[in-house]
Amino acid sequence: MNARITLKDAFKTHTLDQDKIISPEETVKRFRERTRLLDLKILKKTERIDNGRLDIPVFFSECGTDAKDVIGTNKQMGKGADPAQSEASAVMELAERYSFFSFKNDPENFIVDTYTKVKAGAIPFETILQSVHDRGGDEGAKEKLFEDLPLQWTKGFNMTRDKEVLIPFNWFYMINEFNGPAAGNCVEEAICQGLSELVERHTSSLVSHKQLSVPAIDPDSATDPAVREMVEKYRRAGIQFYISDFTLDMGIPTVGVLAYDPTTFPGASEIVWTAGTAPNPEKALSRALTETAQLSGDFNTCSNYVASGLPKFTTIEQAAYIIGQQPLTPISLLPNLSDNNIRIEVERYVAALEKRGMDALLINTTHPGLQIPAFYTILPGAHFRERAAEASLGMFAARLITESFDPKEAVARLDHMETLLPSRYYTRFYQGLTHLSLGDPQTAEIYLQAALDLDPATGNIPDICSYLGVSLKEMEMYDRALEVLERGEAIDPDRTDIHNLKGFCHFKMKNHEQAVACFKRVIEIDPSSGIDYANVAANLRELGQRGDAIHYYEQALRIDPSLDFARDDLDRLKGI
């Protein structure tokens, strides 16, 4: 397969909300026609799901059975300033994911080999180091470690260098995960979308990790009619919002929006913080405003969104470094890379990224039947909030070994890695995980405790504590497990796995009131966790609180009807 990408003129014909080469109505029509011709059940339906309070439409696209089998999830969200764009967004999100996972799941797209064998045609090792921000020395040992890893190589294209290259797909998927897949009405749209997403995640990560004080933007400086209308909709609904310039030194306009409803927070709404990137700064603001609406649940529905590019604040005081900036600056001060030709916008993106030392790598994931342009976009050196700030090649190599090999082979490879890069906490951590997989919590506990003793990065301590807690739990050492888990909780109080493990330990120790508190904390963080409603119920049952136990079992089964043990317990409590 030829991986070369040749950009063509792509003139905009629809600019009401986002800039597209065709109208959103035509986008949806084309998608439906192509899926019908394929005779595949990809799209079941689209549905508007907002309640109209903000009057900024939010749609979801529900997967058909064929798409659900490929993607593994059932729904995709879509956003836009008007219903047509929001529906098109939901449909293209489905096209993007279906294309990406179809590509990922097809072994014909990959060559499994070591870097040593493919080095001549592959991206340079320096790019691998850049992908994990590894500047810690020992390059020779790290290259030797990387050279021996069997990886999934696929053909890709370096837009910056204008050359075809082999790219280690599973290496970058491990790092980027769902950041980077994109689809569009044409090649240029898809690439622009993918690069925009990665730049947005990169600058958002830097702003949040470093708590940067960035310029505040005057919402009244916007001139785009759709943006001005959305700003007024937020105001009419009584939503307090703050707009920030997240561009930093990237040369590509990125805008952040933080919003909350003082009248419904925290009881029925959350603080929403998100961002948008586009060649035109006002289109970037439009993306951020529609994304905020998508995540907010109209600020009155008790919705609970999953944080991605930016963390979720639980108090407005936590956002002081964002909402306190003065004076307001006009949005026109942001760089503007827009053109009526999307090809030129992509070229300007690539040039701006090159100035910052970033190459734009692309893997063509277009589905051969669907034929909607789709790419996996990669920017080695980009930051992501979800990734530990103190990453390294060794850490990701150890993770890849653990996830890719049979546990016994993984143990041998990790032992060899220890000879190349001795006394690294992450090697000990993954050695512990492999021994847990082998059903040996005693040995796992030794390695995981050693990982804690090797001064791990603060952001990784909760992971180590969680698995060390599992090891101690398996050995029925519940007191020690709780001590370790509380250390992890002190660093990251929103880890549902830690609260769940604490609840289990308290249950086994018959500390049922403490167990209830732990499982309720999980539900507070993740209201969709049916199993934890059942866990609360089981402990309430032990406390003799029959009515409350019935309530929680019923809620658990509404969320997850497959919880047979909860149904059996509920029947017993009801005397059925």
JSON list of N, CA, C and O in Angstrom, two decimals, residues 89 117 152 183 245 263 361 377 393 399 411 451 486-487 521 526:
[
{"chain": "A", "resi": 89, "resn": "SER", "atom": "N", "xyz": [-21.26, 15.75, 13.27]},
{"chain": "A", "resi": 89, "resn": "SER", "atom": "CA", "xyz": [-20.13, 15.49, 14.15]},
{"chain": "A", "resi": 89, "resn": "SER", "atom": "C", "xyz": [-20.24, 14.10, 14.77]},
{"chain": "A", "resi": 89, "resn": "SER", "atom": "O", "xyz": [-19.26, 13.35, 14.84]},
{"chain": "A", "resi": 117, "resn": "LYS", "atom": "N", "xyz": [15.56, -5.00, 12.47]},
{"chain": "A", "resi": 117, "resn": "LYS", "atom": "CA", "xyz": [15.27, -5.53, 11.13]},
{"chain": "A", "resi": 117, "resn": "LYS", "atom": "C", "xyz": [14.67, -4.48, 10.19]},
{"chain": "A", "resi": 117, "resn": "LYS", "atom": "O", "xyz": [14.81, -4.61, 8.97]},
{"chain": "A", "resi": 152, "resn": "GLN", "atom": "N", "xyz": [4.59, -3.79, 16.16]},
{"chain": "A", "resi": 152, "resn": "GLN", "atom": "CA", "xyz": [3.71, -3.77, 14.99]},
{"chain": "A", "resi": 152, "resn": "GLN", "atom": "C", "xyz": [4.07, -2.56, 14.13]},
{"chain": "A", "resi": 152, "resn": "GLN", "atom": "O", "xyz": [3.73, -1.43, 14.46]},
{"chain": "A", "resi": 183, "resn": "ALA", "atom": "N", "xyz": [-11.40, 11.77, 11.09]},
{"chain": "A", "resi": 183, "resn": "ALA", "atom": "CA", "xyz": [-12.03, 11.53, 9.79]},
{"chain": "A", "resi": 183, "resn": "ALA", "atom": "C", "xyz": [-12.56, 12.85, 9.26]},
{"chain": "A", "resi": 183, "resn": "ALA", "atom": "O", "xyz": [-12.81, 13.79, 10.02]},
{"chain": "A", "resi": 245, "resn": "ASP", "atom": "N", "xyz": [-6.59, 31.91, 26.42]},
{"chain": "A", "resi": 245, "resn": "ASP", "atom": "CA", "xyz": [-5.71, 31.66, 25.28]},
{"chain": "A", "resi": 245, "resn": "ASP", "atom": "C", "xyz": [-4.72, 30.56, 25.65]},
{"chain": "A", "resi": 245, "resn": "ASP", "atom": "O", "xyz": [-3.81, 30.77, 26.43]},
{"chain": "A", "resi": 263, "resn": "THR", "atom": "N", "xyz": [-25.88, 28.26, 40.17]},
{"chain": "A", "resi": 263, "resn": "THR", "atom": "CA", "xyz": [-27.15, 27.90, 40.80]},
{"chain": "A", "resi": 263, "resn": "THR", "atom": "C", "xyz": [-27.36, 26.39, 40.91]},
{"chain": "A", "resi": 263, "resn": "THR", "atom": "O", "xyz": [-28.19, 25.93, 41.69]},
{"chain": "A", "resi": 361, "resn": "LEU", "atom": "N", "xyz": [3.31, 12.88, 11.73]},
{"chain": "A", "resi": 361, "resn": "LEU", "atom": "CA", "xyz": [3.26, 11.54, 11.16]},
{"chain": "A", "resi": 361, "resn": "LEU", "atom": "C", "xyz": [1.80, 11.13, 10.96]},
{"chain": "A", "resi": 361, "resn": "LEU", "atom": "O", "xyz": [0.96, 11.39, 11.83]},
{"chain": "A", "resi": 377, "resn": "THR", "atom": "N", "xyz": [-3.23, 10.28, 13.49]},
{"chain": "A", "resi": 377, "resn": "THR", "atom": "CA", "xyz": [-2.28, 11.38, 13.46]},
{"chain": "A", "resi": 377, "resn": "THR", "atom": "C", "xyz": [-1.37, 11.30, 14.68]},
{"chain": "A", "resi": 377, "resn": "THR", "atom": "O", "xyz": [-1.85, 11.10, 15.80]},
{"chain": "A", "resi": 393, "resn": "LEU", "atom": "N", "xyz": [11.54, 6.10, 28.01]},
{"chain": "A", "resi": 393, "resn": "LEU", "atom": "CA", "xyz": [11.49, 4.96, 27.11]},
{"chain": "A", "resi": 393, "resn": "LEU", "atom": "C", "xyz": [11.44, 3.65, 27.90]},
{"chain": "A", "resi": 393, "resn": "LEU", "atom": "O", "xyz": [10.69, 2.74, 27.56]},
{"chain": "A", "resi": 399, "resn": "ARG", "atom": "N", "xyz": [6.16, -1.50, 30.07]},
{"chain": "A", "resi": 399, "resn": "ARG", "atom": "CA", "xyz": [4.71, -1.68, 29.94]},
{"chain": "A", "resi": 399, "resn": "ARG", "atom": "C", "xyz": [4.38, -2.51, 28.70]},
{"chain": "A", "resi": 399, "resn": "ARG", "atom": "O", "xyz": [3.53, -3.41, 28.76]},
{"chain": "A", "resi": 411, "resn": "VAL", "atom": "N", "xyz": [8.44, -11.95, 32.30]},
{"chain": "A", "resi": 411, "resn": "VAL", "atom": "CA", "xyz": [9.35, -11.97, 33.45]},
{"chain": "A", "resi": 411, "resn": "VAL", "atom": "C", "xyz": [10.80, -12.04, 32.97]},
{"chain": "A", "resi": 411, "resn": "VAL", "atom": "O", "xyz": [11.67, -11.28, 33.43]},
{"chain": "A", "resi": 451, "resn": "ALA", "atom": "N", "xyz": [9.55, -1.20, 44.16]},
{"chain": "A", "resi": 451, "resn": "ALA", "atom": "CA", "xyz": [9.25, -0.06, 43.29]},
{"chain": "A", "resi": 451, "resn": "ALA", "atom": "C", "xyz": [8.97, 1.19, 44.13]},
{"chain": "A", "resi": 451, "resn": "ALA", "atom": "O", "xyz": [9.46, 2.28, 43.81]},
{"chain": "A", "resi": 486, "resn": "GLU", "atom": "N", "xyz": [-4.14, 3.98, 51.20]},
{"chain": "A", "resi": 486, "resn": "GLU", "atom": "CA", "xyz": [-4.34, 5.36, 51.66]},
{"chain": "A", "resi": 486, "resn": "GLU", "atom": "C", "xyz": [-3.19, 6.26, 51.24]},
{"chain": "A", "resi": 486, "resn": "GLU", "atom": "O", "xyz": [-3.39, 7.46, 50.99]},
{"chain": "A", "resi": 487, "resn": "ARG", "atom": "N", "xyz": [-2.01, 5.70, 51.09]},
{"chain": "A", "resi": 487, "resn": "ARG", "atom": "CA", "xyz": [-0.89, 6.49, 50.57]},
{"chain": "A", "resi": 487, "resn": "ARG", "atom": "C", "xyz": [-1.17, 6.90, 49.13]},
{"chain": "A", "resi": 487, "resn": "ARG", "atom": "O", "xyz": [-0.92, 8.04, 48.73]},
{"chain": "A", "resi": 521, "resn": "ARG", "atom": "N", "xyz": [-17.94, 6.50, 47.55]},
{"chain": "A", "resi": 521, "resn": "ARG", "atom": "CA", "xyz": [-16.98, 7.41, 46.93]},
{"chain": "A", "resi": 521, "resn": "ARG", "atom": "C", "xyz": [-16.73, 7.01, 45.47]},
{"chain": "A", "resi": 521, "resn": "ARG", "atom": "O", "xyz": [-16.61, 7.88, 44.60]},
{"chain": "A", "resi": 526, "resn": "ASP", "atom": "N", "xyz": [-17.77, 7.85, 39.70]},
{"chain": "A", "resi": 526, "resn": "ASP", "atom": "CA", "xyz": [-18.27, 7.17, 38.49]},
{"chain": "A", "resi": 526, "resn": "ASP", "atom": "C", "xyz": [-19.68, 6.64, 38.75]},
{"chain": "A", "resi": 526, "resn": "ASP", "atom": "O", "xyz": [-19.85, 5.49, 39.16]}
]
